[in-house]
XYZ file of C-alpha atoms in Angstrom:
693
model
C 81.649 -23.064 -26.398
C 81.817 -19.945 -28.462
C 85.604 -19.661 -28.689
C 86.214 -23.324 -29.424
C 86.314 -22.957 -33.205
C 88.824 -20.117 -33.001
C 91.050 -22.038 -30.612
C 90.862 -25.181 -32.744
C 92.146 -23.309 -35.759
C 94.961 -21.944 -33.595
C 96.008 -25.443 -32.549
C 96.127 -26.620 -36.134
C 98.383 -23.696 -37.068
C 100.746 -24.635 -34.225
C 100.678 -28.289 -35.215
C 101.464 -27.553 -38.864
C 104.269 -25.216 -37.900
C 105.855 -27.916 -35.774
C 105.494 -30.604 -38.407
C 107.070 -28.340 -41.014
C 109.830 -27.247 -38.681
C 111.192 -30.719 -37.884
C 112.092 -31.744 -41.457
C 113.412 -28.241 -42.121
C 115.821 -28.550 -39.224
C 116.956 -31.936 -40.461
C 117.541 -30.572 -43.938
C 119.559 -27.699 -42.505
C 121.776 -30.088 -40.558
C 122.345 -32.369 -43.518
C 123.178 -29.515 -45.867
C 126.042 -28.207 -43.734
C 128.004 -31.287 -42.624
C 131.366 -29.602 -43.091
C 130.747 -26.333 -41.248
C 132.088 -25.571 -37.770
C 134.649 -28.307 -38.098
C 136.142 -27.540 -34.689
C 132.836 -28.129 -32.987
C 132.516 -31.643 -31.731
C 129.302 -33.586 -31.415
C 129.701 -33.434 -27.627
C 129.935 -29.642 -27.693
C 126.840 -29.409 -29.879
C 125.033 -31.713 -27.471
C 126.023 -29.537 -24.501
C 124.792 -26.465 -26.365
C 121.542 -28.261 -27.116
C 121.052 -29.051 -23.422
C 121.684 -25.425 -22.551
C 119.093 -24.304 -25.106
C 116.628 -26.818 -23.695
C 117.180 -25.495 -20.182
C 116.535 -21.973 -21.487
C 113.234 -23.084 -23.000
C 114.477 -22.835 -26.611
C 113.403 -26.290 -27.744
C 113.495 -25.508 -31.475
C 117.116 -24.338 -31.251
C 117.986 -27.316 -29.076
C 116.430 -29.652 -31.645
C 118.473 -28.056 -34.429
C 121.694 -28.569 -32.436
C 120.781 -32.213 -31.862
C 120.326 -32.624 -35.603
C 123.782 -31.113 -36.155
C 125.322 -33.416 -33.575
C 123.719 -36.487 -35.140
C 124.843 -35.379 -38.592
C 128.467 -35.291 -37.379
C 128.150 -38.444 -35.306
C 125.366 -40.665 -36.668
C 123.665 -42.833 -34.077
C 125.083 -40.797 -31.189
C 122.971 -42.258 -28.319
C 122.963 -39.218 -26.015
C 122.020 -36.848 -28.858
C 119.344 -39.259 -30.065
C 117.872 -39.500 -26.549
C 117.732 -35.706 -26.265
C 116.184 -35.466 -29.735
C 113.528 -38.006 -28.724
C 112.844 -36.078 -25.514
C 112.536 -32.749 -27.351
C 110.246 -34.137 -30.027
C 108.029 -35.681 -27.373
C 107.856 -32.420 -25.412
C 107.010 -30.463 -28.565
C 104.094 -32.668 -29.549
C 105.735 -35.011 -32.059
C 105.520 -37.978 -29.692
C 104.730 -40.445 -32.482
C 107.908 -39.436 -34.341
C 109.816 -39.677 -31.067
C 108.579 -43.231 -30.573
C 109.759 -44.179 -34.055
C 113.238 -42.801 -33.327
C 113.338 -44.591 -29.964
C 113.484 -47.916 -31.801
C 116.960 -46.908 -33.072
C 118.403 -46.658 -29.549
C 120.943 -49.237 -28.425
C 120.664 -50.066 -25.645
C 116.898 -49.634 -25.652
C 115.135 -47.116 -23.462
C 114.283 -48.130 -19.918
C 110.742 -49.174 -19.064
C 110.246 -45.895 -17.196
C 111.389 -43.839 -20.181
C 109.232 -45.861 -22.557
C 106.243 -45.343 -20.257
C 106.916 -41.613 -20.169
C 107.160 -41.510 -23.954
C 103.903 -43.418 -24.337
C 102.258 -41.096 -21.817
C 103.551 -38.103 -23.790
C 101.939 -39.536 -26.908
C 98.608 -39.911 -25.139
C 98.841 -36.401 -23.692
C 99.534 -34.845 -27.073
C 96.768 -36.868 -28.709
C 94.467 -35.474 -26.022
C 95.530 -31.914 -26.843
C 95.057 -32.385 -30.579
C 91.638 -33.962 -29.992
C 90.451 -30.510 -28.942
C 91.178 -29.160 -32.420
C 88.843 -29.332 -35.412
C 88.278 -33.074 -36.067
C 89.875 -34.486 -39.173
C 86.462 -35.856 -40.175
C 83.544 -33.688 -38.990
C 81.240 -36.714 -39.143
C 83.404 -38.529 -36.564
C 84.108 -35.854 -33.942
C 85.059 -38.338 -31.212
C 87.676 -40.280 -33.194
C 90.735 -38.345 -32.005
C 89.628 -38.277 -28.363
C 88.778 -41.990 -28.405
C 92.215 -42.683 -29.897
C 93.813 -40.704 -27.072
C 91.824 -42.685 -24.500
C 92.973 -45.964 -26.075
C 96.626 -44.855 -25.980
C 96.363 -43.793 -22.342
C 94.565 -47.052 -21.467
C 97.655 -48.913 -22.681
C 99.920 -46.825 -20.454
C 97.720 -47.314 -17.391
C 97.432 -51.076 -17.903
C 101.100 -51.678 -18.793
C 102.918 -49.360 -16.397
C 102.840 -48.110 -12.837
C 104.208 -45.165 -10.920
C 104.343 -41.596 -12.172
C 103.738 -42.489 -15.822
C 100.542 -44.351 -14.964
C 99.294 -41.547 -12.692
C 100.010 -38.940 -15.336
C 98.239 -41.053 -17.969
C 95.176 -41.387 -15.729
C 95.068 -37.618 -15.276
C 95.341 -37.019 -19.023
C 92.707 -39.683 -19.609
C 90.252 -37.657 -17.526
C 90.662 -34.832 -20.038
C 90.351 -37.185 -23.010
C 87.159 -38.657 -21.548
C 85.687 -35.171 -21.302
C 86.651 -34.374 -24.895
C 85.096 -37.644 -26.060
C 81.800 -36.818 -24.267
C 82.368 -39.784 -21.955
C 81.566 -37.884 -18.797
C 80.345 -40.902 -16.825
C 83.685 -42.687 -17.320
C 85.580 -39.537 -16.362
C 83.630 -39.214 -13.112
C 84.005 -42.920 -12.349
C 87.781 -42.780 -12.874
C 88.057 -39.571 -10.855
C 86.205 -41.176 -7.946
C 88.524 -44.187 -8.119
C 91.578 -41.918 -8.067
C 90.253 -40.186 -4.957
C 90.072 -43.580 -3.235
C 93.524 -44.740 -4.395
C 96.632 -45.268 -2.266
C 97.785 -41.731 -3.152
C 94.556 -39.763 -2.780
C 94.191 -36.560 -4.735
C 94.223 -34.353 -1.646
C 97.889 -35.334 -1.221
C 98.708 -34.752 -4.888
C 95.916 -32.605 -6.412
C 95.087 -32.590 -10.073
C 96.761 -29.957 -12.241
C 94.471 -26.963 -12.905
C 93.704 -27.919 -16.507
C 92.625 -31.392 -15.394
C 90.492 -29.970 -12.576
C 88.488 -27.960 -15.105
C 87.932 -31.028 -17.303
C 86.767 -33.143 -14.367
C 84.476 -30.299 -13.309
C 83.024 -30.258 -16.838
C 82.334 -33.990 -16.576
C 80.729 -33.607 -13.150
C 78.531 -30.832 -14.505
C 77.391 -33.048 -17.376
C 76.515 -35.709 -14.803
C 74.339 -33.204 -12.897
C 76.737 -32.863 -9.953
C 77.306 -29.075 -9.832
C 78.114 -28.989 -6.096
C 81.128 -31.248 -6.702
C 82.140 -29.337 -9.825
C 82.221 -25.924 -8.117
C 85.289 -26.451 -5.857
C 87.256 -27.929 -8.767
C 86.456 -24.950 -10.997
C 87.235 -22.521 -8.186
C 90.559 -24.196 -7.374
C 91.533 -24.259 -11.055
C 90.815 -20.521 -11.325
C 92.620 -19.792 -8.058
C 95.750 -21.619 -9.236
C 95.667 -20.115 -12.750
C 93.748 -16.862 -12.509
C 94.175 -15.884 -16.145
C 94.341 -14.326 -18.605
C 93.825 -17.587 -20.437
C 95.459 -18.318 -23.801
C 93.152 -18.109 -26.787
C 93.550 -21.833 -27.451
C 92.340 -22.807 -23.948
C 88.857 -22.884 -22.453
C 87.943 -20.306 -19.832
C 86.954 -22.238 -16.662
C 84.883 -19.272 -15.464
C 82.245 -20.190 -18.055
C 81.828 -23.664 -16.603
C 81.800 -22.241 -13.078
C 78.989 -19.868 -14.062
C 76.800 -22.805 -15.123
C 77.745 -24.783 -12.004
C 76.620 -21.850 -9.867
C 73.355 -21.624 -11.809
C 72.590 -25.326 -11.634
C 73.196 -25.344 -7.874
C 70.845 -22.385 -7.357
C 73.509 -19.694 -6.854
C 72.117 -17.411 -9.538
C 73.496 -14.143 -8.160
C 77.008 -15.599 -7.872
C 76.744 -16.758 -11.485
C 75.786 -13.285 -12.671
C 78.571 -11.556 -10.726
C 81.140 -14.011 -12.063
C 80.216 -13.781 -15.737
C 79.660 -10.016 -15.743
C 83.055 -9.444 -14.104
C 84.697 -11.795 -16.592
C 83.080 -9.962 -19.516
C 84.206 -6.591 -18.142
C 87.761 -7.733 -17.415
C 88.485 -9.307 -20.799
C 90.127 -6.979 -23.366
C 88.295 -6.488 -26.636
C 91.451 -6.734 -28.753
C 94.620 -8.793 -28.431
C 97.935 -8.446 -30.242
C 98.905 -11.347 -32.463
C 101.979 -13.196 -31.262
C 105.123 -11.560 -32.563
C 103.302 -8.715 -34.328
C 101.580 -5.427 -33.534
C 98.460 -6.481 -35.445
C 95.327 -6.682 -33.292
C 92.711 -9.421 -33.390
C 89.376 -9.771 -31.535
C 89.582 -11.590 -28.212
C 87.593 -14.806 -28.398
C 87.413 -14.959 -24.597
C 85.823 -11.496 -24.539
C 83.196 -12.573 -27.071
C 82.642 -15.806 -25.174
C 82.143 -14.014 -21.852
C 79.765 -11.474 -23.417
C 77.734 -14.270 -24.989
C 77.376 -16.276 -21.785
C 76.497 -13.129 -19.851
C 73.607 -12.794 -22.310
C 72.704 -16.478 -21.968
C 72.545 -16.123 -18.183
C 69.851 -13.505 -18.767
C 67.993 -15.739 -21.208
C 67.885 -18.622 -18.741
C 66.658 -16.252 -16.009
C 63.641 -15.021 -18.102
C 65.310 -11.714 -19.074
C 64.624 -12.459 -22.723
C 64.587 -8.941 -24.161
C 67.919 -8.053 -22.528
C 69.458 -11.313 -23.766
C 68.133 -10.747 -27.287
C 69.532 -7.223 -27.445
C 72.960 -8.329 -26.215
C 73.253 -11.303 -28.575
C 71.944 -9.324 -31.559
C 74.586 -6.652 -30.913
C 77.321 -9.297 -30.801
C 76.034 -10.952 -33.988
C 75.957 -7.584 -35.761
C 79.649 -7.106 -34.944
C 80.549 -10.611 -36.158
C 77.887 -11.666 -38.695
C 79.856 -14.746 -39.778
C 80.290 -16.129 -36.265
C 78.101 -19.226 -36.379
C 77.902 -19.631 -32.615
C 76.606 -16.103 -32.114
C 74.055 -16.603 -34.876
C 73.031 -19.931 -33.387
C 72.290 -18.420 -29.988
C 70.515 -15.529 -31.681
C 68.157 -18.046 -33.282
C 67.655 -19.923 -30.011
C 66.766 -16.657 -28.270
C 64.265 -15.783 -30.995
C 62.532 -19.101 -30.367
C 62.457 -18.401 -26.630
C 60.689 -15.115 -27.367
C 57.987 -16.910 -29.353
C 59.309 -16.472 -32.898
C 60.004 -20.015 -34.217
C 59.842 -19.009 -37.888
C 62.343 -16.202 -37.398
C 64.522 -18.589 -35.416
C 64.344 -21.146 -38.224
C 65.390 -18.548 -40.815
C 68.335 -17.448 -38.668
C 69.531 -20.996 -38.040
C 69.174 -22.124 -41.661
C 71.343 -19.162 -42.657
C 73.823 -20.135 -39.940
C 74.165 -23.607 -41.458
C 75.588 -21.901 -44.530
C 78.339 -20.481 -42.322
C 79.130 -23.758 -40.554
C 77.399 -26.824 -42.046
C 79.015 -29.071 -39.405
C 77.515 -27.335 -36.356
C 75.110 -29.992 -35.096
C 73.737 -27.678 -32.403
C 72.371 -25.458 -35.165
C 70.553 -28.470 -36.609
C 69.143 -29.294 -33.178
C 67.857 -25.731 -32.915
C 66.095 -26.069 -36.264
C 64.553 -29.336 -35.060
C 63.199 -27.505 -31.999
C 61.647 -24.908 -34.324
C 59.942 -27.639 -36.362
C 58.602 -29.258 -33.199
C 57.137 -25.949 -32.065
C 55.584 -25.307 -35.486
C 54.017 -28.812 -35.656
C 56.256 -29.530 -38.655
C 56.638 -33.088 -37.400
C 57.441 -35.010 -40.634
C 60.892 -33.402 -40.803
C 61.948 -34.036 -37.211
C 62.818 -37.739 -36.965
C 65.003 -37.940 -40.075
C 66.934 -34.797 -39.147
C 67.430 -35.948 -35.561
C 68.740 -39.343 -36.647
C 71.270 -37.618 -38.892
C 72.551 -35.640 -35.912
C 72.657 -38.778 -33.755
C 74.874 -40.556 -36.284
C 77.441 -37.766 -35.855
C 77.227 -36.809 -32.163
C 75.261 -39.485 -30.315
C 77.023 -38.743 -27.009
C 76.347 -35.009 -26.992
C 74.098 -34.088 -24.015
C 72.046 -31.672 -26.123
C 71.471 -34.369 -28.754
C 70.343 -36.794 -26.069
C 68.051 -34.180 -24.508
C 66.457 -33.411 -27.882
C 65.836 -37.125 -28.445
C 64.289 -37.419 -24.988
C 62.005 -34.415 -25.551
C 60.921 -35.525 -29.031
C 60.132 -39.068 -27.904
C 57.958 -37.675 -25.112
C 56.259 -35.189 -27.429
C 55.172 -37.847 -29.916
C 54.246 -40.447 -27.281
C 51.051 -40.897 -25.268
C 49.621 -37.758 -23.631
C 47.332 -37.641 -20.609
C 45.682 -34.559 -19.095
C 43.137 -34.170 -16.345
C 41.629 -31.018 -14.857
C 39.269 -30.654 -11.925
C 37.429 -27.446 -11.002
C 35.168 -26.930 -8.033
C 33.303 -23.826 -6.934
C 31.276 -22.812 -3.905
C 28.896 -19.892 -3.826
C 25.386 -18.938 -4.782
C 25.535 -17.659 -8.350
C 22.871 -17.954 -11.053
C 25.459 -19.181 -13.522
C 27.215 -21.850 -11.447
C 24.867 -22.790 -8.604
C 25.691 -23.381 -4.945
C 28.272 -26.133 -5.385
C 29.552 -26.850 -8.880
C 32.274 -29.077 -10.230
C 33.708 -30.087 -13.590
C 36.252 -32.743 -14.519
C 37.807 -33.259 -17.932
C 40.249 -36.049 -18.783
C 41.921 -36.659 -22.136
C 44.131 -39.544 -23.238
C 45.830 -39.034 -26.606
C 47.519 -41.711 -28.683
C 51.108 -41.424 -29.897
C 51.615 -39.336 -33.020
C 50.432 -41.312 -36.059
C 52.028 -40.820 -39.483
C 53.523 -37.528 -38.191
C 50.136 -35.789 -38.506
C 47.431 -37.481 -36.427
C 46.420 -38.383 -32.912
C 43.341 -40.310 -31.782
C 42.086 -39.556 -28.303
C 39.424 -40.355 -25.792
C 37.817 -37.609 -23.744
C 35.518 -37.514 -20.726
C 33.703 -34.424 -19.381
C 31.763 -34.600 -16.124
C 30.000 -31.519 -14.728
C 27.423 -30.981 -12.028
C 25.989 -28.387 -9.653
C 23.587 -28.021 -6.745
C 21.072 -25.420 -7.873
C 18.568 -23.588 -5.700
C 15.807 -26.156 -6.091
C 17.366 -28.998 -8.067
C 20.553 -30.778 -9.045
C 22.048 -30.562 -12.512
C 24.583 -32.766 -14.219
C 26.142 -32.936 -17.662
C 28.263 -35.971 -18.427
C 29.829 -36.938 -21.725
C 32.454 -39.361 -22.992
C 33.632 -39.856 -26.531
C 36.404 -39.967 -29.080
C 38.194 -37.466 -31.230
C 40.912 -37.064 -33.809
C 43.499 -34.313 -33.931
C 45.409 -33.225 -37.049
C 48.738 -31.368 -37.194
C 50.347 -29.482 -40.047
C 52.986 -26.780 -40.063
C 51.516 -23.882 -38.087
C 48.148 -25.644 -37.889
C 46.223 -27.767 -35.402
C 42.644 -29.008 -35.883
C 40.324 -31.401 -34.074
C 36.961 -33.115 -34.441
C 35.320 -34.975 -31.552
C 32.047 -36.750 -30.814
C 30.784 -36.930 -27.215
C 27.506 -38.766 -26.523
C 25.784 -38.122 -23.220
C 26.290 -40.770 -20.538
C 23.673 -39.567 -18.028
C 19.912 -39.188 -18.171
C 20.083 -35.395 -17.862
C 22.590 -34.950 -20.700
C 20.816 -33.985 -23.900
C 21.944 -34.812 -27.420
C 25.306 -35.973 -28.720
C 27.949 -33.273 -28.937
C 29.734 -32.832 -32.234
C 32.605 -30.397 -31.840
C 35.413 -29.102 -34.034
C 38.126 -26.502 -33.772
C 41.113 -24.996 -35.515
C 44.250 -23.097 -34.482
C 46.346 -21.421 -37.150
C 49.622 -19.676 -36.365
C 49.802 -17.664 -39.564
C 53.044 -15.933 -38.557
C 55.194 -15.585 -35.464
C 52.893 -12.763 -34.400
C 49.369 -13.745 -35.488
C 47.306 -16.624 -34.114
C 43.744 -17.365 -35.231
C 41.433 -19.922 -33.654
C 37.833 -21.052 -33.845
C 35.707 -23.616 -31.998
C 32.248 -24.921 -32.897
C 29.848 -27.149 -30.967
C 26.345 -28.512 -31.513
C 25.546 -28.392 -27.780
C 27.694 -25.520 -26.501
C 28.606 -27.079 -23.161
C 31.302 -24.472 -22.571
C 28.865 -21.558 -22.943
C 25.660 -23.166 -21.655
C 24.975 -22.729 -17.906
C 24.135 -25.861 -15.954
C 20.784 -24.242 -15.098
C 19.982 -24.332 -18.815
C 21.152 -27.940 -19.109
C 18.889 -28.919 -16.215
C 15.969 -27.485 -18.215
C 16.971 -29.522 -21.281
C 18.381 -26.537 -23.169
C 21.434 -26.809 -25.423
C 23.061 -24.397 -27.862
C 24.878 -24.257 -31.146
C 28.028 -22.325 -30.230
C 30.692 -20.675 -32.343
C 33.735 -18.911 -30.885
C 36.484 -17.206 -32.879
C 39.553 -15.260 -31.818
C 42.502 -13.414 -33.300
C 45.613 -12.701 -31.266
C 48.546 -10.459 -32.108
C 51.635 -11.163 -30.063
C 54.651 -8.900 -30.450
C 56.764 -11.011 -28.102
C 56.570 -12.282 -24.550
C 56.130 -8.610 -23.574
C 52.966 -7.555 -25.426
C 49.845 -9.245 -26.784
C 46.365 -8.204 -27.882
C 43.477 -10.647 -28.302
C 39.968 -10.174 -29.692
C 37.336 -12.869 -29.164
C 33.804 -13.092 -30.553
C 31.125 -15.663 -29.713
C 27.606 -16.558 -30.814
C 25.300 -19.025 -29.087
C 21.973 -20.143 -30.553
C 20.065 -21.711 -27.644
C 17.436 -24.339 -28.331
C 14.814 -22.238 -26.482
C 15.146 -19.464 -29.079
C 17.571 -17.225 -27.183
C 20.429 -15.817 -29.251
C 23.506 -14.597 -27.429
C 26.263 -12.527 -29.052
C 29.358 -11.417 -27.212
C 32.844 -10.100 -27.676
C 35.885 -9.403 -25.541
C 39.185 -7.608 -26.136
C 42.224 -8.135 -23.913
C 45.595 -6.394 -23.732
C 48.558 -7.838 -21.805
C 51.745 -5.843 -21.288
C 54.882 -6.865 -19.396
C 55.474 -4.274 -16.665
C 58.508 -5.673 -14.875
C 60.999 -8.487 -15.323
C 63.617 -9.710 -12.868
C 65.482 -13.013 -12.632
C 62.821 -15.717 -12.421
C 60.073 -13.145 -11.870
C 57.619 -11.410 -14.210
C 54.814 -8.923 -13.633
C 52.196 -8.353 -16.332
C 49.448 -5.773 -16.440
C 46.560 -5.409 -18.813
C 42.982 -4.521 -19.488
C 39.893 -6.409 -20.628
C 36.671 -4.995 -22.041
C 33.660 -6.860 -23.384
C 29.930 -7.096 -23.736
C 27.186 -9.631 -24.298
C 23.634 -9.382 -25.645
C 20.728 -11.825 -25.333
C 17.440 -11.797 -27.247
C 15.466 -13.502 -24.434
C 15.576 -12.629 -20.749
C 12.653 -14.609 -19.306
C 14.522 -17.913 -19.323
C 15.574 -20.323 -16.517
C 19.230 -19.209 -16.562
C 21.166 -15.980 -16.246
C 20.486 -14.073 -19.488
C 20.625 -10.261 -19.221
C 19.409 -8.269 -22.191
C 22.872 -6.804 -22.297
C 25.869 -6.533 -20.029
C 29.217 -4.768 -20.318
C 32.398 -5.005 -18.324
C 35.826 -3.413 -18.123
C 38.643 -4.733 -15.952
C 42.271 -4.121 -15.146
C 44.274 -7.329 -14.906
C 47.622 -8.249 -13.390
C 49.691 -11.386 -13.099
C 52.789 -12.086 -11.012
C 54.734 -15.256 -11.785
C 57.912 -16.476 -10.138
C 60.097 -19.540 -9.831
C 60.183 -20.918 -6.298
C 62.665 -23.696 -7.040
C 64.485 -24.990 -10.088
C 67.031 -27.751 -10.533
C 67.423 -29.227 -13.991
C 63.985 -30.621 -14.948
C 62.574 -30.149 -11.451
C 60.596 -26.889 -11.226
C 58.240 -25.300 -8.742
C 56.431 -22.117 -9.806
C 53.785 -19.856 -8.354
C 51.359 -17.400 -9.945
C 49.072 -14.695 -8.620
C 46.276 -13.219 -10.756
C 44.347 -10.147 -9.648
C 41.598 -8.427 -11.689
C 39.171 -5.667 -10.786
C 36.818 -3.378 -12.667
C 33.204 -2.552 -13.310
C 30.246 -4.614 -14.514
C 27.136 -2.963 -15.959
C 23.877 -4.828 -16.588
C 20.694 -3.671 -18.304
C 18.133 -2.324 -15.758
C 20.477 -2.951 -12.810
C 23.154 -0.309 -13.276
C 26.838 -0.948 -12.633
C 28.886 -2.349 -9.780
C 32.408 -3.422 -9.033
C 33.796 -6.808 -9.988
C 36.928 -8.522 -8.694
C 38.772 -11.809 -9.157
C 41.812 -13.175 -7.301
C 43.626 -16.457 -7.821
C 46.774 -17.992 -6.352
C 48.246 -21.141 -7.862
C 51.347 -23.303 -8.019
C 52.752 -25.742 -10.553
C 55.185 -28.507 -9.650
C 57.185 -30.403 -12.287
C 59.220 -33.344 -10.928
C 60.700 -33.904 -14.389
C 60.000 -33.118 -18.016
C 56.687 -34.567 -19.106
C 55.028 -34.694 -15.683
C 53.464 -31.735 -13.894
C 50.879 -31.059 -11.202
C 49.056 -27.824 -10.507
C 46.638 -26.361 -8.021
C 44.936 -23.025 -7.606
C 42.584 -21.310 -5.208
C 40.490 -18.349 -6.339
C 37.750 -15.948 -5.311
C 35.436 -13.792 -7.394
C 32.695 -11.279 -6.667
C 30.282 -9.560 -9.055
C 26.621 -8.567 -9.333
C 24.051 -10.764 -11.101
C 20.627 -9.184 -11.724
C 21.491 -6.551 -9.131
C 22.439 -9.086 -6.440
C 26.083 -9.363 -5.448
C 27.378 -12.909 -5.425
C 30.756 -14.315 -4.456
C 32.373 -17.599 -5.346
C 35.376 -19.592 -4.094
C 37.100 -21.843 -6.624
C 39.580 -24.699 -6.460
C 41.314 -26.086 -9.543
C 43.619 -29.091 -9.869
C 45.560 -30.211 -12.947
C 47.855 -33.011 -13.996
C 49.782 -33.528 -17.225
C 51.795 -36.537 -18.337
C 53.556 -36.798 -21.686
C 55.217 -33.941 -23.533
C-alpha cells in the first residue's frame, strides 16, 4: 500500500528510540547509586508500579533500574523490569533477564513472555526489511517463534499466539496458511464468535481471505474491524477501509466501494501535527485514500479521470515512488507503454527495491514485444518476492503469452448480395507454436470459405504454414497457403508488418499474391485472383480519440485494377463505470478500371457513415468476464450511374472469458445497402474462440 513505506520508517524510529532508551536508563541508575538514600528499593518498586498503572512505562522502567541498583537481584523489581521490557517491545532482552530469576518464572509467565516476543517480532516485520532481498525473513521468524508457543503451551498464551500468527502469516504472504488456521480456530472448542478476534487481527485475516479470492468472507471482518476502531488510524497502521474497498469491488459491490473510498479520502486531513511538536507533515492516509480513489476509477474504465487524479498527486510528491508507479501503470492502461516504461524506470531511481515497479516495466516490455528482456527480469523479481500475488500473476500471464496460441473464427451470412452470395460462410483457424528464441513463432493456418451464388456454388479453401517475427514495437509475418480444393486457384504467398513507431502512431501493411480478403467469391468461382496491397496509418491520442487512414490496391488477374481508401475517426462520447460509448465517422471511395466483369465492380463508389459503439461489462469476478457490445452505423452510399442511397449496419455481440487465456464470442448483425441500384440486405452470425494469451 501507498503509506507502507512511511509507516515502516516510523516504526524503525520508535524501535531505535526504545533500544537507545533502555541502556540510557541503566546508565542513569548506575551513576547515582548514593542519591535518595532514604528511599528504599521497595518504595522505588511501588513507585514503578504506580507509573506502570498510569501508562508511564519509561518512567516505571527507570525506577526499576534504580531499585535494582540499590538491591541487586531484587526478584520483584526484576520481574517488573522483565514485564515492562516485554510490553515495550524488547521481549528478547526480557527473555535474557528472565534467566536470572530465582525461582524461575512459571510456565504461564514464560509462555506469555514467549508470546510477547512473537507479537513484537510480528510488529517489526511490518517495517522496512533488514535485507530488501529477503523481505519475508522477519515475518517468517515471527511465525517460527509463535509456532513454538502454540506447540509448547496451552490456554490464553497459545490462543494469543495463534491470533498473532494470523497477522504474521499475512505479512509473510502466506495467505493460504492464515485462512487455514483461521478456519481451524472457528471450529475450535472456544469458537471465535464467543471470543472474537481483536480488530487488528480481523483486518489481517480479511487481507488473507481477499488474497485467496474470498471477498464475501473478508467483508464482515473488515466491517467489524472498522466498527470497533473507526479511526482515525495511526500513521504506522494500515487503513482497513482500503482493503474493504477492494473486497466490495471483487464481490461486485462497485457503488459501495466508490462511496467508501471517496468518503475516506474526503474525511482524512491533508496535514497532521508531528507528535510533541507544532510542525505539520503530510498525512499518508490522506494520500493513500486519494490514490485508491483514483485506482477505483482506473479499474472501472474511467481512465482519464484516474490519470488526472494520480498525475496531480505525483506532481505534489514527485519523489513518492508508489504514486509514480501507479502513474506509470495508468499510462500503460491508456495505451502508452513507452511513456509508462520511462516513468517506471525513473521511479526505480527513487526506490530500487520496489519490485512492483519492476513488474510494471515487465508488463510494458510484454506489450511492446520486447520479449528478450522479460524472462531474466521476472526471475530476478521471483528470487526476491516469490510469494507476492502480483509476481505470481505476472508469471502466469507471461507463461500463457509465450505458450501455444489457438484462434478460430466462423462467419456466416444470409442474403442476396452480389459480393457475398445467398448463403456465405468463412472459417479461419490458426495454431501458433510457443515463442521461439524470444522472437519467433511458427504456425499453421486454415481458411475455408464458400457461398451459394445465383447460378453456382463457390468455394475457396487453403491450408498452410507461416512464421511470425517479433521485435520491440514490431510484428511481421510471412505465410504460404496452397489451395486444397479444385476451385481454389494458385498458392497464396502473403506477408505483413505492424510497426508501433510511438505510443501514438501505428503503421501496418499487408500483401498477398491472391488477395483472398479483397476478392469476392464470385470472382474466385470464375478463376480470378488478385495481387493485393493494403496499408494503413493510425494516430491514437489515447483510449478516447483515434484517426485511421487506409489505402488499398488490387490488381485482378482479369485486368481490373481497383484502388480504394477509407478514413475513420473514433471519439469517446461518454464513459461510466464499466460502460463506454464511442462515436465516429467513416468516409471512403473505391475505383475500378473494368465494370463488365462477373463480380461487383462499380466504376466508382463513395460512402460516408456515422458510427457508434456501446460496450459494457455484464459480469466480472477476477478473471471471469462477460461483456457485450452494440455497433450501429448509418450513412449514404453513392455509386456511379446509380445515384446515392442510405446504408446501415447493426451488430450485437457478447464475449465470455471463463479465465485468462480462454474466451468465446458471438455476434449477430444486419446490413442494408444498394448494389448496382438494387437494395440488398444481409444477416450475419460470427463466432470466435481464443485459447492462449
